[in-house]
Amino acid sequence: MYPAQREFSAYGPSHWAVIALFVTGSAFLVWVGRRQTESQARRFGRYLGAVTAAIYVSVLIYSLIPPTLGGSVPLNLTDLATVAGAYALWSQRHWPFALTYYWGLVLSSQALISPVLKSPDFPNYVFLAFWGIHLLVVWAAIYLTWGRGMRPQWHSYRIAVVVTGLWATATFIFNSIAETNYGFLNEKPTTASLLDVMGPWPVYLLTGATLILIVWALMTWPWEAARRQSKKNSQLA
């Protein structure tokens, strides 16, 4: 008989190892991105985007064995963020970058702080899949922003707000009809999370939405201010 594999626990050894991997990978991607030519960045982005898409597809297929209404429908924001991140890396177009920037740096990154993960510890497949898709989305945002110099604008902010609002509305309606809880829109997760300090349902939804709007605006304003200043300087030169 083999001993049962231990369960993942937040801020246990494997969690700290993931955090160390995240920091190391982020620094590496920024370093690489700043030294790439356009053709090198295009090839690297397509490779990383393909890896992200392949991991996501494998996770999606795994969730269908067997299919369940509460776990197999790709309605979590992580699903959308992973697809957006993969396409942003592949195409390096602005609108998927905008979604990756806001979703990745604010929402997907929450997995590093309060991971909603109930599975056996490393090297269990669920553990690897959970961290694989979350880290890759955040890495995509970091690589494209600080490595390749893509910048959000107020137009990017509006895109993220509108798309997120449409997702939240559609997912909440689906949850209400199917008695599911995608996106934790209808109740809090059973594991500890930042939602625990935001009040009961539906107060935490309003609190979270307000905080997201403010944080996203603060993530946009410095880039826009720098862009306007740069444009002003070029006109005066």
Tab-separated table of C-alpha atoms in Angstrom:
chain	number	residue	atom	x	y	z
A	1	MET	CA	0.000	0.000	0.000
A	2	TYR	CA	1.266	3.467	-0.922
A	3	PRO	CA	0.783	6.221	1.663
A	4	ALA	CA	-1.915	8.758	0.832
A	5	GLN	CA	-0.543	11.898	-0.780
A	6	ARG	CA	-0.719	14.950	1.495
A	7	GLU	CA	-3.164	17.712	0.668
A	8	PHE	CA	-2.031	21.096	-0.580
A	9	SER	CA	-2.019	23.754	2.130
A	10	ALA	CA	-1.671	27.478	1.633
A	11	TYR	CA	1.783	28.750	2.585
A	12	GLY	CA	3.115	25.255	2.915
A	13	PRO	CA	6.427	24.267	1.276
A	14	SER	CA	4.929	23.758	-2.192
A	15	HIS	CA	3.141	27.119	-2.078
A	16	TRP	CA	6.367	28.929	-1.186
A	17	ALA	CA	8.117	27.057	-3.989
A	18	VAL	CA	5.471	28.314	-6.427
A	19	ILE	CA	5.927	31.884	-5.192
A	20	ALA	CA	9.693	31.585	-5.680
A	21	LEU	CA	9.121	30.198	-9.181
A	22	PHE	CA	6.769	33.085	-9.945
A	23	VAL	CA	9.300	35.723	-8.887
A	24	THR	CA	12.132	34.055	-10.776
A	25	GLY	CA	10.044	33.558	-13.909
A	26	SER	CA	8.810	37.152	-13.839
A	27	ALA	CA	12.332	38.553	-13.640
A	28	PHE	CA	13.473	36.258	-16.437
A	29	LEU	CA	10.607	37.232	-18.762
A	30	VAL	CA	11.221	40.950	-18.243
A	31	TRP	CA	14.931	40.457	-18.879
A	32	VAL	CA	14.297	38.426	-22.035
A	33	GLY	CA	11.561	40.706	-23.349
A	34	ARG	CA	13.721	43.818	-23.155
A	35	ARG	CA	16.497	42.185	-25.169
A	36	GLN	CA	14.429	40.658	-27.962
A	37	THR	CA	14.108	41.935	-31.495
A	38	GLU	CA	10.614	42.178	-32.949
A	39	SER	CA	10.988	38.871	-34.792
A	40	GLN	CA	12.354	37.144	-31.696
A	41	ALA	CA	9.510	38.504	-29.584
A	42	ARG	CA	6.960	37.331	-32.139
A	43	ARG	CA	8.354	33.785	-32.146
A	44	PHE	CA	8.733	33.679	-28.366
A	45	GLY	CA	5.221	35.033	-27.825
A	46	ARG	CA	3.718	32.448	-30.144
A	47	TYR	CA	5.603	29.661	-28.405
A	48	LEU	CA	4.522	30.809	-24.943
A	49	GLY	CA	0.980	31.427	-26.162
A	50	ALA	CA	0.800	27.931	-27.640
A	51	VAL	CA	2.046	26.421	-24.372
A	52	THR	CA	-0.576	28.397	-22.440
A	53	ALA	CA	-3.331	27.266	-24.826
A	54	ALA	CA	-2.185	23.627	-24.678
A	55	ILE	CA	-2.232	23.610	-20.880
A	56	TYR	CA	-5.663	25.219	-20.828
A	57	VAL	CA	-7.093	22.710	-23.303
A	58	SER	CA	-5.723	19.824	-21.235
A	59	VAL	CA	-7.322	21.297	-18.107
A	60	LEU	CA	-10.628	21.745	-19.952
A	61	ILE	CA	-10.579	18.143	-21.199
A	62	TYR	CA	-9.742	16.889	-17.705
A	63	SER	CA	-12.757	18.770	-16.308
A	64	LEU	CA	-14.990	16.858	-18.739
A	65	ILE	CA	-14.037	13.455	-17.301
A	66	PRO	CA	-16.764	13.003	-16.212
A	67	PRO	CA	-18.664	16.153	-17.229
A	68	THR	CA	-20.449	17.977	-14.416
A	69	LEU	CA	-22.605	21.048	-14.514
A	70	GLY	CA	-20.750	22.618	-11.625
A	71	GLY	CA	-17.212	21.970	-12.797
A	72	SER	CA	-17.035	21.441	-16.562
A	73	VAL	CA	-18.501	24.668	-17.951
A	74	PRO	CA	-15.687	27.148	-18.763
A	75	LEU	CA	-17.298	30.086	-16.982
A	76	ASN	CA	-14.702	30.951	-14.375
A	77	LEU	CA	-12.883	34.194	-15.065
A	78	THR	CA	-9.701	32.122	-15.017
A	79	ASP	CA	-10.943	30.436	-18.206
A	80	LEU	CA	-11.391	33.753	-19.977
A	81	ALA	CA	-8.131	35.137	-18.619
A	82	THR	CA	-6.172	32.115	-19.838
A	83	VAL	CA	-7.676	32.339	-23.323
A	84	ALA	CA	-7.016	36.089	-23.429
A	85	GLY	CA	-3.460	35.583	-22.198
A	86	ALA	CA	-2.709	32.906	-24.770
A	87	TYR	CA	-4.071	35.065	-27.599
A	88	ALA	CA	-2.308	38.192	-26.313
A	89	LEU	CA	1.015	36.355	-26.360
A	90	TRP	CA	0.358	34.859	-29.791
A	91	SER	CA	-0.908	38.029	-31.502
A	92	GLN	CA	0.431	40.824	-29.273
A	93	ARG	CA	-2.706	42.776	-30.179
A	94	HIS	CA	-3.945	45.443	-27.816
A	95	TRP	CA	-7.415	44.247	-26.785
A	96	PRO	CA	-6.352	40.785	-25.506
A	97	PHE	CA	-3.379	42.461	-23.851
A	98	ALA	CA	-5.779	44.829	-22.058
A	99	LEU	CA	-7.787	41.935	-20.636
A	100	THR	CA	-4.624	40.048	-19.704
A	101	TYR	CA	-3.170	43.110	-17.987
A	102	TYR	CA	-6.159	43.786	-15.743
A	103	TRP	CA	-7.358	40.226	-15.187
A	104	GLY	CA	-3.886	38.759	-14.800
A	105	LEU	CA	-2.290	41.302	-12.490
A	106	VAL	CA	-5.318	41.808	-10.218
A	107	LEU	CA	-7.462	38.665	-10.393
A	108	SER	CA	-5.310	35.710	-11.459
A	109	SER	CA	-2.553	36.918	-9.146
A	110	GLN	CA	-4.896	36.384	-6.189
A	111	ALA	CA	-4.134	32.679	-6.499
A	112	LEU	CA	-0.663	33.448	-5.166
A	113	ILE	CA	-2.115	35.157	-2.084
A	114	SER	CA	-5.180	33.040	-1.306
A	115	PRO	CA	-5.210	29.933	-3.533
A	116	VAL	CA	-8.636	28.301	-3.830
A	117	LEU	CA	-7.131	24.860	-4.331
A	118	LYS	CA	-8.406	21.674	-2.738
A	119	SER	CA	-6.266	18.857	-4.137
A	120	PRO	CA	-3.327	16.635	-3.299
A	121	ASP	CA	-0.017	18.455	-3.170
A	122	PHE	CA	2.770	18.452	-5.789
A	123	PRO	CA	3.099	16.621	-8.176
A	124	ASN	CA	-0.640	15.937	-8.469
A	125	TYR	CA	-2.144	16.894	-11.840
A	126	VAL	CA	-4.725	19.255	-10.325
A	127	PHE	CA	-1.961	21.069	-8.443
A	128	LEU	CA	0.149	21.444	-11.603
A	129	ALA	CA	-2.814	22.521	-13.731
A	130	PHE	CA	-4.027	25.099	-11.215
A	131	TRP	CA	-0.654	26.768	-10.868
A	132	GLY	CA	0.222	26.365	-14.531
A	133	ILE	CA	-2.715	28.383	-15.858
A	134	HIS	CA	-2.621	31.011	-13.101
A	135	LEU	CA	1.110	31.661	-13.349
A	136	LEU	CA	1.133	31.774	-17.145
A	137	VAL	CA	-1.593	34.437	-17.263
A	138	VAL	CA	0.241	36.675	-14.791
A	139	TRP	CA	3.534	36.039	-16.562
A	140	ALA	CA	1.920	36.997	-19.880
A	141	ALA	CA	0.837	40.349	-18.424
A	142	ILE	CA	4.282	40.984	-16.942
A	143	TYR	CA	6.145	39.963	-20.102
A	144	LEU	CA	4.019	42.081	-22.438
A	145	THR	CA	3.953	45.133	-20.151
A	146	TRP	CA	7.452	45.364	-18.696
A	147	GLY	CA	9.265	43.122	-21.139
A	148	ARG	CA	7.817	44.231	-24.462
A	149	GLY	CA	6.627	47.718	-23.513
A	150	MET	CA	2.893	47.367	-24.225
A	151	ARG	CA	0.900	49.911	-22.240
A	152	PRO	CA	-2.732	50.113	-21.066
A	153	GLN	CA	-4.820	53.184	-21.894
A	154	TRP	CA	-8.193	54.425	-20.717
A	155	HIS	CA	-9.632	52.640	-23.727
A	156	SER	CA	-8.094	49.435	-22.340
A	157	TYR	CA	-9.747	50.156	-18.989
A	158	ARG	CA	-13.146	50.510	-20.631
A	159	ILE	CA	-12.679	47.254	-22.534
A	160	ALA	CA	-11.858	45.364	-19.341
A	161	VAL	CA	-14.766	46.893	-17.416
A	162	VAL	CA	-17.346	46.149	-20.129
A	163	VAL	CA	-16.180	42.592	-20.812
A	164	THR	CA	-15.944	41.791	-17.098
A	165	GLY	CA	-19.422	43.199	-16.522
A	166	LEU	CA	-20.875	41.092	-19.334
A	167	TRP	CA	-19.137	37.994	-17.969
A	168	ALA	CA	-20.375	38.627	-14.423
A	169	THR	CA	-23.973	39.156	-15.588
A	170	ALA	CA	-24.068	36.057	-17.790
A	171	THR	CA	-22.326	33.879	-15.202
A	172	PHE	CA	-24.537	35.037	-12.347
A	173	ILE	CA	-27.648	34.191	-14.374
A	174	PHE	CA	-26.233	30.767	-15.255
A	175	ASN	CA	-25.338	30.102	-11.614
A	176	SER	CA	-28.827	31.086	-10.485
A	177	ILE	CA	-30.492	28.746	-12.968
A	178	ALA	CA	-28.069	25.808	-12.727
A	179	GLU	CA	-27.365	26.185	-8.979
A	180	THR	CA	-23.630	26.455	-9.600
A	181	ASN	CA	-21.089	28.974	-8.318
A	182	TYR	CA	-18.711	29.879	-11.123
A	183	GLY	CA	-16.637	32.934	-10.319
A	184	PHE	CA	-17.865	32.761	-6.701
A	185	LEU	CA	-20.575	35.191	-7.737
A	186	ASN	CA	-23.367	33.441	-5.840
A	187	GLU	CA	-21.495	32.506	-2.655
A	188	LYS	CA	-17.990	32.613	-1.202
A	189	PRO	CA	-15.490	29.788	-1.723
A	190	THR	CA	-15.198	27.230	1.056
A	191	THR	CA	-11.486	27.953	1.439
A	192	ALA	CA	-10.136	31.153	2.975
A	193	SER	CA	-9.905	34.081	0.547
A	194	LEU	CA	-9.858	37.874	0.412
A	195	LEU	CA	-13.632	37.772	-0.005
A	196	ASP	CA	-13.907	36.853	3.662
A	197	VAL	CA	-13.065	40.432	4.672
A	198	MET	CA	-15.538	42.015	2.246
A	199	GLY	CA	-18.732	41.124	4.048
A	200	PRO	CA	-21.539	38.643	3.318
A	201	TRP	CA	-23.229	38.058	-0.032
A	202	PRO	CA	-24.061	40.248	-1.924
A	203	VAL	CA	-22.045	42.909	-0.102
A	204	TYR	CA	-18.739	41.300	-1.082
A	205	LEU	CA	-19.724	41.512	-4.747
A	206	LEU	CA	-20.317	45.263	-4.536
A	207	THR	CA	-17.198	45.783	-2.421
A	208	GLY	CA	-15.073	43.697	-4.768
A	209	ALA	CA	-16.422	45.420	-7.886
A	210	THR	CA	-15.736	48.865	-6.410
A	211	LEU	CA	-12.204	47.917	-5.402
A	212	ILE	CA	-11.506	46.452	-8.835
A	213	LEU	CA	-12.680	49.610	-10.606
A	214	ILE	CA	-10.475	51.764	-8.377
A	215	VAL	CA	-7.412	49.517	-8.615
A	216	TRP	CA	-7.733	49.168	-12.395
A	217	ALA	CA	-7.993	52.958	-12.714
A	218	LEU	CA	-4.865	53.371	-10.596
A	219	MET	CA	-3.130	50.820	-12.828
A	220	THR	CA	-4.028	52.904	-15.892
A	221	TRP	CA	-3.431	56.467	-14.767
A	222	PRO	CA	0.416	56.393	-14.459
A	223	TRP	CA	0.843	54.967	-17.970
A	224	GLU	CA	-1.571	57.513	-19.424
A	225	ALA	CA	0.140	60.377	-17.583
A	226	ALA	CA	3.528	59.229	-18.864
A	227	ARG	CA	2.156	58.897	-22.403
A	228	ARG	CA	0.686	62.411	-22.356
A	229	GLN	CA	3.915	63.841	-20.968
A	230	SER	CA	5.943	62.071	-23.638
A	231	LYS	CA	3.631	63.396	-26.350
A	232	LYS	CA	3.868	66.900	-24.934
A	233	ASN	CA	7.667	66.726	-24.831
A	234	SER	CA	7.829	65.531	-28.432
A	235	GLN	CA	5.640	68.426	-29.564
A	236	LEU	CA	7.878	70.918	-27.780
A	237	ALA	CA	11.075	69.430	-29.171
